[in-house]
Amino acid sequence: MDLDFWWLLVIPLIFGLGWMAARFDLKHLLAEGAHLPRSYFRGLNFLLSEQHDKAIDAFIEIAKLDPETTELHFALGNLFRRRGETERAIRVHQNLLNRTDLPVVERDHALYELGQDFLKAGLFDRAEAAFELLVTGTYASEAQRSLLTIYGIQKDWRRAIAIAERLEALGVQPCRKQIAQFYCELAEEALQRKQIDEARSELERSLVADPANPRAIILRGEVEFGLGNLTSAIDEWTQIEKENAIYLPLVAEKLMRAHEKLGRAEQGSRLLIDYLERHASHDLLDIAYPHIAAQQGIEAAHTLARAQMQKAPNLAGMIRLLDAQLATATDVRRSEFELMRTLLVQRTKNLPRYICRDCGFRARLFYWQCPGCRGWETYAPCRTEPMSNS
Ligand SMILES: [Zn+2]
C-alpha cells in the first residue's frame, strides 16, 4: 500500500481519538506500516465511517494475527466506554480475555478494564466478580479502589470498611475519614432500627478511625438527645468547637433546642453569642439570630449582625440588617425598607448554598457525601452566595 494513503487514514484517526493518540506510538506504526495487515485499514475505514461493530470485528481479526495490537484494543475499549457504549467496550475487552496467549499483565489489564465496563454499565455483581480476581498484580490497588466505589454505591458499608482498611494498611491511600463515615452510616442505620447500643458501638468505632470526626460527635449527641439525656447531648455537641469549629452551624440549633428543653434558653443564647465572637460566620448567625433576639433583645442581635456584615458583607446579612431597621422604622421609611427586603429575598431565594470543593456540585442541603463526585466530607458546612462578593 502507498505510504501517502497511509497518512490520509492515520492522521484523522489520531485527531479523532483524542487521548488515544498519546498512547499510540506513531513512529513505530509508520516504521511497521509496510507489514500491517489489510484488516487494519479495513478497521480504520469502518471506524472513520462510524461502523463501530465492523471496525471492532476487523481489529479483533488483527489481534488474532498480531498480539502487539492489544494496546489498540485497550484504546478502543476505553473510547467506547467513555462514550457510554459499554456493550461495545465489554465486547472488546472480553475478546482480549478470551485469548489464551495473552501475557499475565495484559490479561489483568483486560480484566480490570472489563470490570470498569461493567461498573459503568451498572452491572455491579459482574464488576465485583472481575475486580475480585485481581487480588495481586499491577492492577490490584486499582481493583480494590473500584470495589470500594461499588460497595459505596450499594451502601454495603461493612465490605466498604474491609476494603478501605486494606487500602489503608497497604499504604495505597489514606482512608481513615472514609472508614469513620462508613461507621456513621452503620450507626444511622442502627438508629433507624432503634438499636441504640449498636449505634453507640458503631460511633465508637468511627471515632477510633477518626477521633475528631464531626459527624460521629454530632450523632452521639443525637443518641443522647433521643434518650432524653439532654446534658450529655450538650456535652457531645459542645465538643465540636474544640474538634472542628467550622461545623458549629450544624450543632447550633440542636444545642439551643437542648437548652430550651432544660429551661435554660437564656444560657443557650449566651453560648451562641460566645461562638459568634470566636467563630463568626453567616451560617452561624442565621441560626443564632432569632434565638439571641428572643433571649437578649433585638438590639443585641442587631449588634452581632452589624459586626458580621462589617467582616464579610453578603445579601443574607443585608436582609437581617433591614429586619432590624424595620423593627424601629417610621411608616415612611418602613415601606422603603420593605421594598428593599422583598427585592433582596427574591434575589437570594435560589442562590446555591453548599459547594463541593472537589467537583463544584452545588446543593441546598448539607451532605457528608457529595451527590456529584461521591467524595466524603467535601462540603464545608457553610453556604456561599456566588453572586455576592463575600
Ligand atoms: Zn463533589
XYZ file of C-alpha atoms and ligand atoms in Angstrom:
391
model
C 0.000 0.000 0.000
C 1.137 3.545 -0.769
C 2.649 5.440 2.186
C 0.829 8.727 1.261
C -2.530 6.985 1.509
C -1.422 5.860 4.972
C -1.239 9.386 6.231
C -4.733 10.145 4.985
C -6.038 7.377 7.225
C -3.806 7.698 10.265
C -3.923 11.458 10.864
C -7.741 11.759 11.179
C -7.752 8.748 13.487
C -5.126 10.267 15.763
C -7.011 13.558 15.995
C -10.373 11.864 16.279
C -9.484 9.552 19.113
C -8.039 12.268 21.417
C -6.230 10.683 24.299
C -5.594 7.542 22.350
C -3.074 9.466 20.321
C -0.857 9.867 23.397
C -0.651 6.111 23.836
C -0.222 5.326 20.210
C 3.335 5.061 19.020
C 3.094 6.801 15.669
C 6.763 6.315 14.762
C 6.521 2.630 15.480
C 3.347 2.444 13.435
C 4.958 4.167 10.468
C 8.077 2.024 10.712
C 5.973 -1.119 10.708
C 3.477 0.268 8.190
C 4.557 -1.946 5.349
C 3.771 -5.074 7.409
C 0.347 -4.095 8.721
C -2.446 -6.446 7.721
C -5.267 -5.331 5.445
C -7.723 -5.749 8.347
C -6.092 -2.772 9.985
C -7.029 -0.442 7.160
C -10.457 -2.023 6.909
C -10.900 -1.396 10.631
C -9.806 2.212 10.278
C -12.203 2.698 7.401
C -15.071 1.272 9.420
C -14.112 3.429 12.378
C -13.985 6.582 10.301
C -17.348 5.778 8.738
C -18.852 5.216 12.226
C -19.388 1.497 11.635
C -18.032 0.559 15.041
C -19.143 -3.081 15.091
C -17.431 -3.840 11.817
C -14.358 -1.875 12.941
C -14.152 -3.948 16.108
C -14.504 -7.168 14.095
C -11.670 -6.035 11.865
C -9.464 -5.156 14.844
C -10.231 -8.467 16.517
C -9.010 -10.158 13.371
C -5.751 -8.203 13.652
C -5.422 -9.168 17.292
C -5.538 -12.840 16.320
C -2.765 -12.303 13.812
C -0.607 -9.919 15.797
C -0.550 -9.879 19.624
C 1.184 -6.483 19.628
C -2.093 -4.775 18.745
C -3.538 -5.214 22.247
C -2.861 -1.542 23.015
C -5.163 -0.606 20.160
C -7.868 -2.777 21.671
C -7.481 -1.179 25.082
C -7.646 2.249 23.493
C -10.760 1.329 21.533
C -12.454 -0.312 24.514
C -11.814 2.701 26.712
C -13.014 5.014 23.982
C -16.292 3.129 23.701
C -16.748 3.159 27.475
C -16.107 6.876 27.693
C -18.767 7.385 25.049
C -21.210 5.323 27.092
C -21.087 2.454 24.573
C -20.464 -0.087 27.311
C -21.680 -3.107 25.332
C -19.026 -2.483 22.716
C -16.366 -1.892 25.370
C -17.321 -5.172 27.055
C -17.074 -6.995 23.751
C -13.597 -5.616 23.054
C -12.251 -6.495 26.489
C -13.931 -9.895 26.615
C -12.378 -10.786 23.279
C -8.992 -9.865 24.663
C -9.600 -12.053 27.710
C -10.642 -14.992 25.546
C -7.199 -15.103 24.031
C -5.091 -17.863 25.536
C -1.749 -16.338 24.516
C -2.185 -13.068 26.422
C 0.624 -12.304 28.921
C -0.461 -12.146 32.588
C -0.072 -8.350 32.820
C -2.186 -7.811 29.694
C -4.755 -10.291 30.963
C -5.022 -8.444 34.299
C -5.322 -5.183 32.387
C -8.153 -6.592 30.258
C -9.925 -7.932 33.355
C -9.610 -4.571 35.084
C -10.967 -2.728 32.035
C -13.809 -5.239 31.782
C -14.644 -4.548 35.436
C -14.734 -0.830 34.641
C -17.083 -1.526 31.702
C -19.475 -3.459 33.967
C -19.244 -0.712 36.589
C -20.117 1.942 34.012
C -22.995 -0.239 32.762
C -24.341 -0.574 36.326
C -23.716 -4.364 36.331
C -22.220 -4.263 39.815
C -22.185 -8.018 40.517
C -20.197 -8.700 37.350
C -17.873 -5.757 38.001
C -17.296 -7.027 41.529
C -16.517 -10.531 40.227
C -13.925 -9.094 37.802
C -12.213 -6.919 40.408
C -12.162 -9.721 42.984
C -9.999 -11.793 40.620
C -7.345 -9.058 40.762
C -6.094 -9.689 44.281
C -2.423 -9.429 43.287
C -0.508 -7.892 40.415
C -0.241 -4.489 38.776
C -3.967 -3.752 38.908
C -4.655 -4.958 42.466
C -4.759 -1.488 44.075
C -6.939 -0.001 41.346
C -9.267 -3.003 41.561
C -9.603 -2.516 45.341
C -10.426 1.165 44.806
C -13.114 0.169 42.312
C -14.534 -2.370 44.775
C -14.698 0.451 47.338
C -16.701 2.507 44.836
C -19.102 -0.401 44.215
C -19.694 -1.080 47.928
C -20.242 2.642 48.479
C -22.869 2.796 45.720
C -24.545 -0.322 47.121
C -24.318 1.064 50.667
C -22.613 -2.180 51.712
C -20.719 -0.391 54.472
C -19.231 -3.470 56.165
C -17.470 -4.601 52.988
C -16.534 -0.990 52.208
C -14.823 -0.784 55.607
C -12.912 -4.039 54.957
C -11.632 -2.765 51.597
C -10.798 0.701 52.969
C -8.828 -0.843 55.827
C -6.926 -2.986 53.327
C -6.096 0.074 51.193
C -5.023 1.960 54.313
C -2.845 -0.959 55.509
C -1.208 -1.296 52.089
C -0.433 2.432 52.133
C -2.286 2.857 48.828
C -4.339 5.808 50.055
C -5.442 7.304 53.386
C -8.946 6.053 54.205
C -9.457 6.967 57.886
C -12.051 9.657 57.145
C -13.961 7.334 54.836
C -13.889 4.492 57.366
C -15.239 6.860 60.053
C -18.034 7.921 57.688
C -18.906 4.292 56.866
C -19.294 3.570 60.599
C -21.510 6.668 60.881
C -23.673 5.275 58.067
C -23.966 1.992 60.013
C -24.831 3.972 63.160
C -27.594 5.845 61.313
C -28.993 2.539 60.036
C -28.956 1.153 63.589
C -30.711 4.287 64.864
C -33.440 3.824 62.261
C -33.940 0.306 63.620
C -33.971 1.804 67.166
C -30.920 -0.292 68.078
C -29.290 2.285 70.322
C -26.475 0.127 71.730
C -25.421 -0.941 68.259
C -25.462 2.714 67.101
C -23.264 3.681 70.050
C -20.769 0.902 69.208
C -20.572 1.982 65.559
C -19.976 5.589 66.616
C -17.184 4.495 68.943
C -15.566 2.648 66.040
C -15.989 5.735 63.892
C -14.142 7.846 66.446
C -11.367 5.255 66.714
C -10.855 5.614 62.949
C -11.038 9.425 63.052
C -11.092 10.814 66.615
C -12.240 14.294 65.549
C -14.922 13.110 63.139
C -17.648 15.767 63.444
C -20.443 13.552 62.166
C -19.805 10.873 64.809
C -19.751 13.518 67.560
C -22.995 15.072 66.281
C -24.646 11.645 66.074
C -23.519 10.752 69.606
C -25.271 13.917 70.778
C -28.390 12.919 68.863
C -28.403 9.482 70.514
C -28.272 11.136 73.946
C -30.891 13.725 72.989
C -33.212 10.973 71.745
C -32.854 9.194 75.100
C -33.671 12.414 76.967
C -30.098 12.786 78.276
C -30.037 16.486 77.457
C -26.931 17.418 79.452
C -24.967 14.577 77.834
C -26.193 15.715 74.422
C -24.970 19.240 75.140
C -21.603 17.819 76.299
C -21.221 15.992 72.975
C -22.231 18.916 70.775
C -20.071 21.445 72.604
C -17.043 19.257 71.709
C -17.472 20.404 68.112
C -15.951 23.790 68.959
C -12.789 22.084 70.209
C -12.555 19.440 67.500
C -13.653 21.310 64.394
C -15.327 24.681 64.934
C -16.238 25.094 61.270
C -19.035 22.557 61.911
C -20.666 24.713 64.625
C -23.544 25.768 62.316
C -24.580 22.085 62.217
C -24.992 21.898 66.013
C -26.106 25.442 66.926
C -29.836 24.740 66.542
C -29.514 21.368 68.308
C -27.698 22.996 71.238
C -30.387 25.636 71.504
C -33.145 23.005 71.467
C -31.478 21.033 74.275
C -31.031 24.178 76.364
C -34.670 25.150 75.809
C -35.848 21.691 76.915
C -33.805 22.098 80.074
C -35.391 25.517 80.654
C -32.031 27.205 80.003
C -32.791 29.122 76.807
C -31.005 32.236 78.055
C -27.841 30.209 78.767
C -28.119 28.661 75.308
C -28.323 32.062 73.613
C -25.235 33.238 75.531
C -23.363 30.163 74.321
C -24.285 31.089 70.744
C -23.058 34.664 71.296
C -19.736 33.244 72.579
C -19.482 31.068 69.478
C -20.204 34.036 67.228
C -17.494 36.085 68.923
C -14.949 33.313 68.418
C -16.056 31.678 65.141
C -18.294 34.180 63.370
C -19.947 33.057 60.149
C -23.135 33.939 58.318
C -24.465 30.420 58.751
C -23.960 30.506 62.499
C -25.530 33.957 62.677
C -28.539 32.782 60.624
C -29.285 30.165 63.282
C -28.334 32.209 66.331
C -30.026 35.488 65.324
C -33.679 34.676 66.232
C -32.635 32.969 69.485
C -30.428 35.880 70.535
C -33.155 38.364 69.569
C -35.686 36.416 71.680
C -33.441 35.988 74.721
C -31.148 39.042 74.677
C -33.254 41.554 72.735
C -33.285 42.760 69.146
C -30.511 45.321 69.776
C -28.046 42.608 70.907
C -28.867 40.527 67.811
C -28.583 43.607 65.603
C -25.133 44.453 67.003
C -23.884 40.947 66.128
C -25.412 41.143 62.649
C -23.776 44.530 62.014
C -20.375 43.225 63.173
C -20.646 40.193 60.877
C -21.599 42.400 57.910
C -18.550 44.575 58.515
C -16.354 41.467 58.479
C -17.957 39.755 55.469
C -20.859 41.516 53.763
C -23.394 39.375 51.923
C -27.011 39.554 50.772
C -28.445 37.384 53.560
C -26.738 39.661 56.089
C -28.266 42.687 54.374
C -31.749 41.189 54.833
C -31.020 40.753 58.540
C -29.953 44.381 58.859
C -33.113 45.504 57.083
C -35.168 43.391 59.518
C -33.518 45.246 62.377
C -34.279 48.607 60.725
C -37.870 47.546 60.060
C -38.408 46.860 63.762
C -37.926 50.539 64.637
C -38.716 52.337 61.350
C -41.278 55.103 60.865
C -44.174 54.428 58.469
C -42.499 56.347 55.599
C -39.159 54.511 55.884
C -40.904 51.221 56.555
C -42.325 50.957 53.004
C -38.858 51.648 51.536
C -37.217 49.019 53.734
C -39.957 46.507 52.915
C -39.449 47.089 49.193
C -35.688 46.576 49.530
C -36.247 43.493 51.624
C -38.669 41.966 49.095
C -36.199 42.532 46.244
C -33.316 41.046 48.214
C -35.348 37.997 49.277
C -36.323 37.377 45.635
C -32.709 37.795 44.550
C -31.271 35.407 47.146
C -34.075 32.810 47.152
C -32.465 30.432 44.641
C -28.829 31.052 45.419
C -26.912 27.793 45.675
C -25.658 27.014 49.111
C -23.078 24.349 49.765
C -20.408 23.816 47.102
C -18.290 20.658 46.823
C -14.632 21.640 46.896
C -13.698 18.648 44.728
C -16.240 18.756 41.891
C -18.115 22.042 42.418
C -21.517 20.337 42.820
C -23.922 22.841 44.387
C -26.527 21.755 46.889
C -29.131 23.479 49.020
C -28.711 20.835 51.723
C -25.523 19.843 53.517
C -24.196 16.391 52.599
C -21.435 14.319 54.184
C -21.005 12.602 50.809
C -21.155 14.694 47.652
C -24.001 13.533 45.353
C -21.879 14.647 42.380
C -18.449 13.048 42.869
C -19.264 10.735 45.835
C -16.373 12.249 47.811
C -16.678 12.267 51.615
C -16.558 15.472 53.689
C -16.031 17.560 50.565
C -18.604 20.172 51.615
C -17.569 22.891 54.019
C -20.559 23.358 56.338
C -21.059 26.967 55.311
C -23.096 28.258 52.418
C -21.847 30.630 49.772
C -23.551 33.263 47.685
C -21.794 33.068 44.305
C -23.484 36.291 43.139
C -22.239 38.348 46.098
C -18.707 39.473 46.891
C -18.451 37.520 50.126
Zn -18.269 16.609 44.646
